[in-house]
Amino acid sequence: MAQASLTLIGGGLVGALLAQQLARRGFQVDVFEKRPDPRKAGFLGGRSINLALAERGLQALRTAGLADEVLTRAVMMRGRMVHTRDGRSGLQRYGVDDSEVIWSVSRGTLNMLLLDAAEAAGVRLHFGQSLARADFDQRNIRLIDETGITRDVSAPVVIGADGAGSALRAAMNLHTPLGERVEPLGHAYKELEIPPGSQLSAQLLHAAGGHDQFALEPHALHIWPRGGYMCIALPNTEGSFTVTLFLPAHGPHPSFSSLPTSEAAHAFFGEDFPDLLPLIPDFVQDYSAHPVGGLSTLYLDRWHLDGRALLIGDAAHAIVPFHGQGMNCGFEDTVVLADLLAANPGDTADVFALFQAIRQPNADAIAAMAIENYIEMRDSVADPAYLAKRELGALLAERAPEHFMARYRMVTFTHLPYAYAFERGRAQDQLLQQLLRGSTDASSIDLTAAVTTLLATLPPLPELRHG
Ligand code: FAD
Ligand code: E0Q
């Protein structure tokens, strides 16, 4: 049989990793990417934006033989450092010890590493080539370059890894409606920068103000929850941090609409994030120069057009970022699809349908959990009822680890399907609520009786194979 060939649209995180895995499994792969080659052009804008990589994404990178290379460029995050209004902070560990941590990676660095790996595996990369249209009956696609020149190329099987605003999805939708629904969260985000070394000036500032708390811990994901909105910061390898402000897009103050100028935003930060503002020396410049990004969840009835086209990653199931799982989920997709295609390269219709059947329930589950995590993060990270449930959950997990595992841990540190984590989490949460009956004091609960109830109520968790 001739070598099967596949056309990918989008050489972002998911497209580049998928391309590498398909090439390693013997497919001939062409990737068309809208932007110029980031390895040559230098990453556009030069801003460093980072993401949290967790076990699922790491497992996909292990399968691709790239995990170690990525981890040498990542910063370990042991937990969530919560900064309250009164200027105090405390670390909530993500896992039991340093074997359960997540990693902050630069999007640009990771993308360049994945493109190198794809090329090394034999993938043909075509940069500055944007998908303009697709003819699924003639089985060709039209690309347009930066100068406006178009060309048509033959593409019998097309895979769209072109992100939340997927052009391939739009083209597929014109051929056969995909049942697309976009649910805006109503909140948006803006990125700001804590440069390296600014910890020192903050230290001096705080010292002058008589505070006893200084530098920002590099091995943590920082959160400033404010009820209804929040800031987060993830560390970069150079000692800088990328801060993201999440706010309602419109409506009463504070919202992005109520803060149209960087001066207004600066005053708002001085009020609500007084410990964070001094760490961002270029606040006014950053606020006016960086765009406001929207946040939506994307649902589709169909991810594929027979055996001719398929969507993967954000193009199929964009979610809100509050569980740090969008890339991780997309990376998990790539392994499932590469395995299915390798096992049955001749029948893409069958493979694509099976891929959707396997992945969509999981994509729906992480979409729902990501929205829930926003509400949890911004409102209740410091809420007594939430903390009591967390504490009782931790006690049960310690006493009966085969019967209780925090949902966050299932999502972040295991390979259990997202849909399983969602269902199990719901059942566990109901049990915690029943055991606490409104109490905010976990230590007042009779643990022996609670464990008996747990064992009688919930079946044991599946055997865990750790990565
Ligand atoms: P993208 O990364 O969007 O890549 C799409 C690629 O397709 C791009 O290179 C683009 O240039 C190209 N393209 C677009 N249109 C065309 C076209 N017409 N022709 C050719 N090419 C095209 N996920 C995590 O796991 N952890 C996190 O901590 C995390 N934090 C996030 C924070 C924020 C604020 C946001 C918005 C998202 C976050 N995510 C996180 C989600 C993560 O960014 C996405 O899930 C991930 O980037 C999806 O990868 P992708 O390759 O599917 O899409
Ligand atoms: C993680 C790691 C953008 C973003 C990324 C994340 C997380 C959060 C809050 C955000 C969830 C958590 N989280 O700490 O519960 O674990 O990736 Cl806002």
XYZ file of C-alpha atoms and ligand atoms in Angstrom:
538
model
C 0.000 0.000 0.000
C 1.196 3.499 -0.770
C 2.106 5.570 2.268
C -1.121 7.140 3.537
C -1.016 10.902 3.459
C -2.720 13.348 5.790
C -3.108 17.126 5.671
C -3.157 19.074 8.922
C -4.374 22.642 9.256
C -2.640 24.442 12.138
C 0.845 23.872 13.549
C 0.055 25.039 17.070
C 0.471 22.886 20.164
C -1.943 20.138 19.161
C -1.219 20.186 15.410
C 2.548 19.940 15.880
C 2.323 17.095 18.408
C -0.224 15.185 16.315
C 1.908 15.608 13.185
C 4.989 14.213 14.946
C 3.108 11.161 16.203
C 1.506 10.438 12.833
C 4.849 10.719 11.038
C 6.421 8.353 13.564
C 3.658 5.885 12.776
C 4.473 5.997 9.062
C 2.067 8.572 7.651
C 3.140 11.246 5.232
C 2.070 14.478 6.892
C 1.799 18.047 5.590
C 1.050 20.853 8.038
C -0.238 24.227 6.846
C 0.219 26.941 9.455
C -1.080 30.491 9.112
C 1.715 32.207 11.021
C 5.372 32.454 10.009
C 7.850 29.923 11.407
C 8.287 31.007 15.062
C 11.763 29.439 15.105
C 12.858 31.965 12.481
C 10.719 35.003 13.099
C 11.170 34.942 16.869
C 7.927 34.422 18.655
C 5.542 37.162 17.548
C 5.282 40.068 19.924
C 8.027 38.538 22.046
C 5.696 38.261 25.024
C 6.101 35.148 27.103
C 2.811 33.459 27.795
C 2.771 30.247 29.750
C 0.520 27.285 30.388
C 0.162 24.631 33.049
C 1.181 21.171 31.854
C -0.236 18.297 33.917
C -0.102 14.492 33.868
C -2.326 13.957 30.838
C -0.292 16.262 28.622
C 2.922 14.884 30.043
C 1.814 11.333 29.305
C 1.173 12.255 25.654
C 4.638 13.852 25.506
C 6.133 10.650 26.988
C 4.432 8.625 24.245
C 5.982 11.002 21.710
C 9.395 10.694 23.406
C 9.454 14.409 24.277
C 8.617 14.617 27.985
C 12.162 15.009 29.316
C 13.016 17.685 26.779
C 9.929 19.672 27.759
C 10.457 19.283 31.493
C 13.976 20.754 31.350
C 12.308 23.943 30.074
C 9.496 23.953 32.645
C 9.051 25.404 36.128
C 7.594 23.127 38.782
C 4.443 24.339 40.540
C 3.741 22.538 43.813
C 0.413 24.160 44.537
C -1.839 27.102 44.470
C -0.622 30.126 46.429
C -3.714 32.044 47.449
C -3.338 35.760 48.155
C -6.243 37.182 50.150
C -7.380 40.809 50.282
C -5.649 41.409 53.578
C -2.306 40.677 51.884
C -1.750 37.256 53.436
C -0.924 34.157 51.406
C -0.789 30.413 51.868
C 0.132 27.407 49.717
C -2.500 24.758 48.995
C -0.528 21.798 47.714
C -1.894 20.245 44.501
C -0.777 16.705 45.346
C 0.474 14.609 48.212
C 4.163 15.344 47.563
C 6.588 16.490 44.820
C 5.616 13.504 42.665
C 2.285 15.279 42.134
C 3.101 18.700 40.745
C 2.231 20.584 37.593
C 4.568 22.468 35.274
C 4.577 25.967 33.873
C 5.798 25.979 30.264
C 6.187 28.799 27.775
C 3.728 28.422 24.900
C 6.293 29.674 22.388
C 9.114 27.453 23.616
C 6.845 24.407 23.670
C 5.485 25.109 20.197
C 8.996 25.494 18.747
C 10.149 22.262 20.405
C 7.141 20.391 18.985
C 7.722 21.827 15.498
C 11.366 20.695 15.631
C 10.229 17.225 16.692
C 7.623 17.058 13.921
C 10.184 18.072 11.316
C 12.702 15.555 12.656
C 10.040 12.837 12.282
C 9.626 13.717 8.603
C 6.649 16.089 8.678
C 6.558 18.733 5.939
C 5.791 22.094 7.515
C 4.409 24.973 5.419
C 4.348 28.333 7.213
C 2.537 31.514 6.287
C -0.189 29.362 4.701
C -3.697 30.091 5.892
C -6.644 27.870 5.033
C -9.081 29.978 2.988
C -11.569 27.352 1.801
C -12.010 23.624 1.412
C -13.838 21.607 -1.222
C -14.631 18.280 0.392
C -16.202 16.856 -2.763
C -13.247 17.719 -5.004
C -10.997 16.862 -2.046
C -8.802 19.923 -2.252
C -8.107 22.963 -0.101
C -7.212 26.575 -0.884
C -4.386 28.303 0.968
C -3.555 31.982 1.032
C -0.129 33.342 1.943
C 0.862 36.650 3.599
C 1.051 38.415 0.255
C -2.474 37.355 -0.726
C -1.412 34.719 -3.241
C -3.660 31.663 -3.225
C -3.036 28.117 -4.323
C -5.078 24.939 -4.330
C -3.632 21.666 -3.148
C -5.042 18.161 -3.157
C -6.030 17.015 0.345
C -8.076 13.805 0.454
C -8.055 13.688 4.268
C -7.842 16.942 6.261
C -7.447 17.301 10.025
C -8.170 20.685 11.608
C -5.953 21.590 14.546
C -6.455 25.280 13.856
C -7.759 26.308 17.251
C -10.944 27.787 18.692
C -11.600 29.982 15.633
C -10.981 27.047 13.260
C -11.202 27.891 9.553
C -11.569 24.205 8.714
C -14.594 24.016 11.031
C -16.182 26.941 9.194
C -15.538 25.220 5.865
C -16.975 21.916 7.123
C -20.026 23.754 8.462
C -20.703 25.137 4.965
C -20.727 21.608 3.559
C -22.690 19.908 6.362
C -23.944 21.685 9.493
C -21.940 20.530 12.504
C -24.427 21.725 15.131
C -22.046 24.365 16.456
C -22.855 26.138 19.748
C -20.570 28.725 21.294
C -21.335 29.627 24.904
C -19.540 32.785 25.980
C -18.586 32.808 29.664
C -19.216 36.537 29.866
C -15.746 36.988 31.338
C -12.565 37.921 29.511
C -8.837 38.133 30.233
C -5.767 40.288 29.823
C -2.126 39.327 30.316
C 0.374 41.436 32.261
C 4.029 40.864 33.076
C 6.049 40.629 36.280
C 9.632 41.035 35.032
C 12.545 39.153 36.578
C 14.073 40.896 39.550
C 11.031 42.992 40.294
C 10.681 40.836 43.369
C 13.492 42.824 44.880
C 11.806 46.162 44.405
C 8.589 44.699 45.768
C 10.555 43.520 48.751
C 11.807 47.033 49.365
C 8.337 48.462 48.868
C 6.757 46.013 51.239
C 9.547 46.508 53.747
C 8.864 50.226 53.618
C 5.190 49.500 54.228
C 6.038 47.315 57.181
C 4.715 44.093 55.641
C 6.476 40.884 56.495
C 5.896 39.169 53.197
C 8.270 39.580 50.305
C 9.099 37.671 47.176
C 6.651 35.758 44.988
C 7.313 32.023 45.368
C 8.484 30.709 41.955
C 7.256 27.130 42.447
C 3.570 27.907 42.679
C 0.568 29.032 40.684
C -0.475 32.289 42.335
C -4.124 33.257 42.682
C -5.644 36.494 43.939
C -9.353 35.534 44.250
C -11.681 38.480 44.715
C -15.155 36.990 44.332
C -16.507 37.532 40.819
C -13.042 38.107 39.385
C -9.403 37.245 40.014
C -5.761 37.414 38.958
C -3.385 34.516 38.521
C 0.387 34.353 37.901
C 2.473 31.508 36.490
C 6.285 31.447 36.732
C 8.659 31.538 33.749
C 12.143 30.028 33.710
C 13.813 33.467 33.570
C 12.346 34.486 36.928
C 9.518 36.481 35.415
C 5.818 35.706 35.853
C 2.913 36.045 33.442
C -0.108 37.524 35.199
C -3.622 37.051 33.853
C -6.491 39.249 34.974
C -9.932 37.614 34.626
C -12.883 40.023 34.778
C -16.479 40.250 33.523
C -16.344 41.548 29.944
C -19.177 44.058 30.436
C -21.461 45.348 33.124
C -21.005 47.151 36.424
C -17.601 47.915 37.870
C -15.307 46.077 37.859
C -15.463 44.865 34.271
C -13.303 45.436 31.208
C -15.983 47.885 30.051
C -15.751 49.814 33.311
C -11.951 50.003 32.961
C -11.434 51.390 29.453
C -8.226 53.241 30.278
C -5.056 51.910 31.838
C -5.226 54.736 34.383
C -8.629 53.504 35.583
C -7.297 49.938 35.667
C -4.225 51.081 37.591
C -6.409 52.679 40.264
C -8.547 49.517 40.449
C -5.425 47.378 40.927
C -4.202 49.689 43.638
C -7.447 49.070 45.498
C -8.005 45.353 44.862
C -4.540 43.919 44.225
C -2.270 46.236 46.234
C 0.355 43.530 46.791
C 0.424 42.595 43.080
C 0.499 46.053 41.490
C 4.062 46.928 42.620
C 5.321 43.743 40.930
C 4.092 44.980 37.516
C 6.257 48.038 36.775
C 4.925 48.436 33.206
C 1.283 48.088 34.235
C -0.014 51.079 32.292
C 1.896 50.111 29.157
C 0.916 46.390 29.400
C -2.741 47.180 30.013
C -3.083 49.431 27.004
C -0.937 47.330 24.646
C -2.282 43.830 25.356
C -5.631 42.749 23.928
C -8.655 41.594 25.917
C -9.254 37.926 25.133
C -12.705 36.362 25.134
C -13.580 33.092 26.868
C -16.121 30.627 25.488
C -16.955 26.960 25.437
C -17.469 25.332 22.047
C -19.844 22.404 21.556
C -20.371 20.536 18.272
C -22.689 17.694 17.345
C -20.200 16.441 14.764
C -16.421 16.580 14.759
C -15.995 14.977 11.328
C -17.235 14.830 7.754
C -17.311 11.142 6.924
C -13.712 10.088 6.417
C -12.749 13.353 4.738
C -12.269 15.850 7.543
C -11.870 15.833 11.329
C -11.453 18.467 14.036
C -9.151 18.016 17.044
C -8.028 20.080 20.045
C -9.591 23.523 20.509
C -11.035 23.399 16.978
C -13.364 20.622 18.191
C -13.838 21.496 21.868
C -12.474 24.840 23.084
C -13.038 25.253 26.832
C -12.471 27.956 29.428
C -8.966 27.851 30.950
C -9.738 27.542 34.673
C -8.674 23.947 35.125
C -5.536 24.388 33.036
C -6.599 21.433 30.877
C -7.264 22.701 27.324
C -3.829 21.802 25.991
C -3.662 18.699 28.183
C -6.964 17.484 26.728
C -5.812 18.259 23.181
C -2.565 16.355 23.788
C -4.579 13.381 25.075
C -6.634 13.610 21.839
C -3.491 13.265 19.715
C -2.494 9.911 21.225
C -5.995 8.476 20.836
C -6.237 9.602 17.200
C -2.711 8.507 16.229
C -3.337 5.041 17.706
C -6.705 4.661 15.983
C -5.301 5.781 12.612
C -2.251 3.540 12.893
C -4.484 0.552 13.656
C -6.831 1.241 10.742
C -5.237 3.643 8.236
C -7.530 2.664 5.369
C -10.829 3.534 7.019
C -10.782 7.143 8.139
C -14.606 7.266 8.223
C -14.616 4.574 10.864
C -11.648 6.032 12.747
C -13.054 9.569 12.868
C -16.436 8.380 14.140
C -14.741 6.240 16.776
C -12.484 9.147 17.787
C -15.483 11.369 18.420
C -17.296 8.579 20.280
C -14.306 8.130 22.603
C -13.319 11.749 23.128
C -16.509 13.813 23.095
C -17.909 12.600 26.447
C -14.548 13.440 27.972
C -14.340 16.844 26.278
C -17.858 17.644 27.553
C -16.851 16.627 31.076
C -13.699 18.769 31.227
C -15.649 21.673 29.693
C -18.128 21.507 32.590
C -15.402 21.048 35.225
C -13.424 24.004 33.859
C -16.434 26.307 34.250
C -17.040 25.006 37.785
C -13.407 25.590 38.658
C -13.698 29.275 37.745
C -16.502 29.784 40.213
C -14.568 27.770 42.783
C -11.326 29.685 42.188
C -12.597 33.227 42.144
C -15.253 32.913 44.855
C -14.529 30.143 47.249
C -10.863 29.267 47.349
C -10.856 31.059 50.691
C -14.453 30.142 51.625
C -14.975 28.196 54.919
C -17.524 25.711 53.514
C -15.251 24.939 50.571
C -12.257 24.538 52.870
C -14.208 22.225 55.205
C -15.198 19.979 52.276
C -11.610 20.017 51.070
C -10.344 19.074 54.509
C -12.866 16.287 55.069
C -12.136 15.010 51.550
C -8.425 14.941 52.362
C -9.104 13.008 55.586
C -11.238 10.451 53.750
C -8.663 10.110 50.984
C -6.024 9.443 53.639
C -8.146 6.855 55.487
C -9.646 5.150 52.423
C -7.524 6.035 49.369
C -9.100 3.261 47.299
C -12.536 4.834 47.836
C -11.933 8.577 47.784
C -9.839 10.787 45.547
C -10.302 14.535 45.135
C -11.716 15.377 41.699
C -8.928 17.877 41.091
C -6.430 15.065 41.624
C -8.242 12.681 39.241
C -8.229 15.385 36.549
C -4.699 16.611 37.093
C -2.663 13.593 38.175
C -4.309 10.500 36.677
C -5.308 9.164 33.275
C -8.828 8.283 34.412
C -11.232 9.515 31.730
C -12.474 13.071 32.381
C -16.055 11.748 32.207
C -15.287 9.320 35.027
C -13.681 12.058 37.150
C -16.733 14.272 36.615
C -19.244 11.594 37.661
C -17.193 10.311 40.565
C -16.542 13.855 41.744
C -20.254 14.562 41.814
C -20.952 11.467 43.908
C -18.115 12.274 46.324
C -19.240 15.869 46.678
C -22.751 14.791 47.576
C -21.330 12.490 50.213
C -19.155 15.250 51.735
C -22.136 17.582 51.899
C -24.218 14.883 53.554
C -21.479 14.185 56.111
C -20.850 17.866 56.933
C -24.521 18.900 57.020
C -23.614 22.574 56.889
C -20.772 22.378 59.398
C -17.582 24.234 58.453
C -15.503 22.242 60.925
C -14.214 19.035 59.328
C -12.488 17.989 62.548
C -15.867 17.688 64.277
C -16.891 14.804 61.990
C -16.690 11.243 63.309
C -14.197 9.866 60.790
C -14.728 6.184 61.524
C -18.444 6.543 60.871
C -17.724 8.697 57.801
C -15.438 6.024 56.327
C -18.106 3.367 56.961
C -20.632 5.510 55.093
C -18.115 6.083 52.276
C -17.433 2.352 51.815
C -21.145 1.605 51.839
C -21.941 4.383 49.359
C -19.204 4.388 46.710
C -17.474 1.520 44.915
C -13.670 1.440 44.980
C -11.823 3.589 42.418
C -10.302 1.809 39.415
C -6.724 0.591 39.769
C -4.394 3.488 38.980
C -1.424 3.115 36.714
C 0.733 6.141 37.340
C 2.720 7.749 34.520
P -4.010 26.679 19.127
O -2.975 26.621 20.171
O -4.927 27.851 19.093
O -3.283 26.519 17.717
C -3.971 26.707 16.500
C -2.967 26.936 15.404
O -3.653 26.993 14.159
C -2.206 28.235 15.554
O -0.840 28.027 15.341
C -2.822 29.144 14.480
O -1.927 30.101 13.977
C -3.196 28.111 13.427
N -4.278 28.561 12.534
C -5.400 29.251 12.867
N -6.150 29.492 11.784
C -5.499 28.935 10.734
C -5.776 28.855 9.340
N -6.871 29.426 8.788
N -4.885 28.205 8.538
C -3.776 27.635 9.069
N -3.472 27.693 10.379
C -4.322 28.334 11.200
N -4.392 24.812 28.532
C -3.708 24.056 29.427
O -3.607 22.838 29.262
N -3.124 24.623 30.521
C -3.214 25.962 30.788
O -2.674 26.436 31.794
C -3.946 26.788 29.877
N -4.079 28.108 30.099
C -4.779 28.872 29.217
C -4.940 30.232 29.475
C -5.670 31.029 28.612
C -5.852 32.490 28.921
C -6.252 30.449 27.448
C -7.053 31.287 26.493
C -6.098 29.096 27.191
C -5.368 28.297 28.068
N -5.201 26.921 27.825
C -4.524 26.151 28.739
C -5.802 26.272 26.641
C -4.784 26.100 25.524
O -4.253 27.355 25.163
C -5.453 25.483 24.305
O -6.253 24.390 24.678
C -4.410 25.010 23.294
O -3.627 26.080 22.843
C -5.105 24.327 22.115
O -4.158 23.990 21.135
P -4.562 23.910 19.608
O -3.323 23.514 18.910
O -5.794 23.094 19.478
O -4.966 25.404 19.228
C -4.403 24.529 37.600
C -3.331 24.674 36.623
C -5.301 29.547 33.642
C -5.294 28.543 34.755
C -4.530 27.399 34.622
C -4.517 26.459 35.638
C -5.329 26.590 36.784
C -6.054 27.790 36.958
C -6.843 28.121 38.191
C -6.035 28.750 35.935
C -6.539 25.190 38.447
C -6.399 25.237 39.925
N -5.367 25.490 37.668
O -5.419 25.748 40.470
O -7.341 24.714 40.533
O -4.410 23.550 38.341
O -3.705 25.388 35.490
Cl -6.948 30.178 36.109
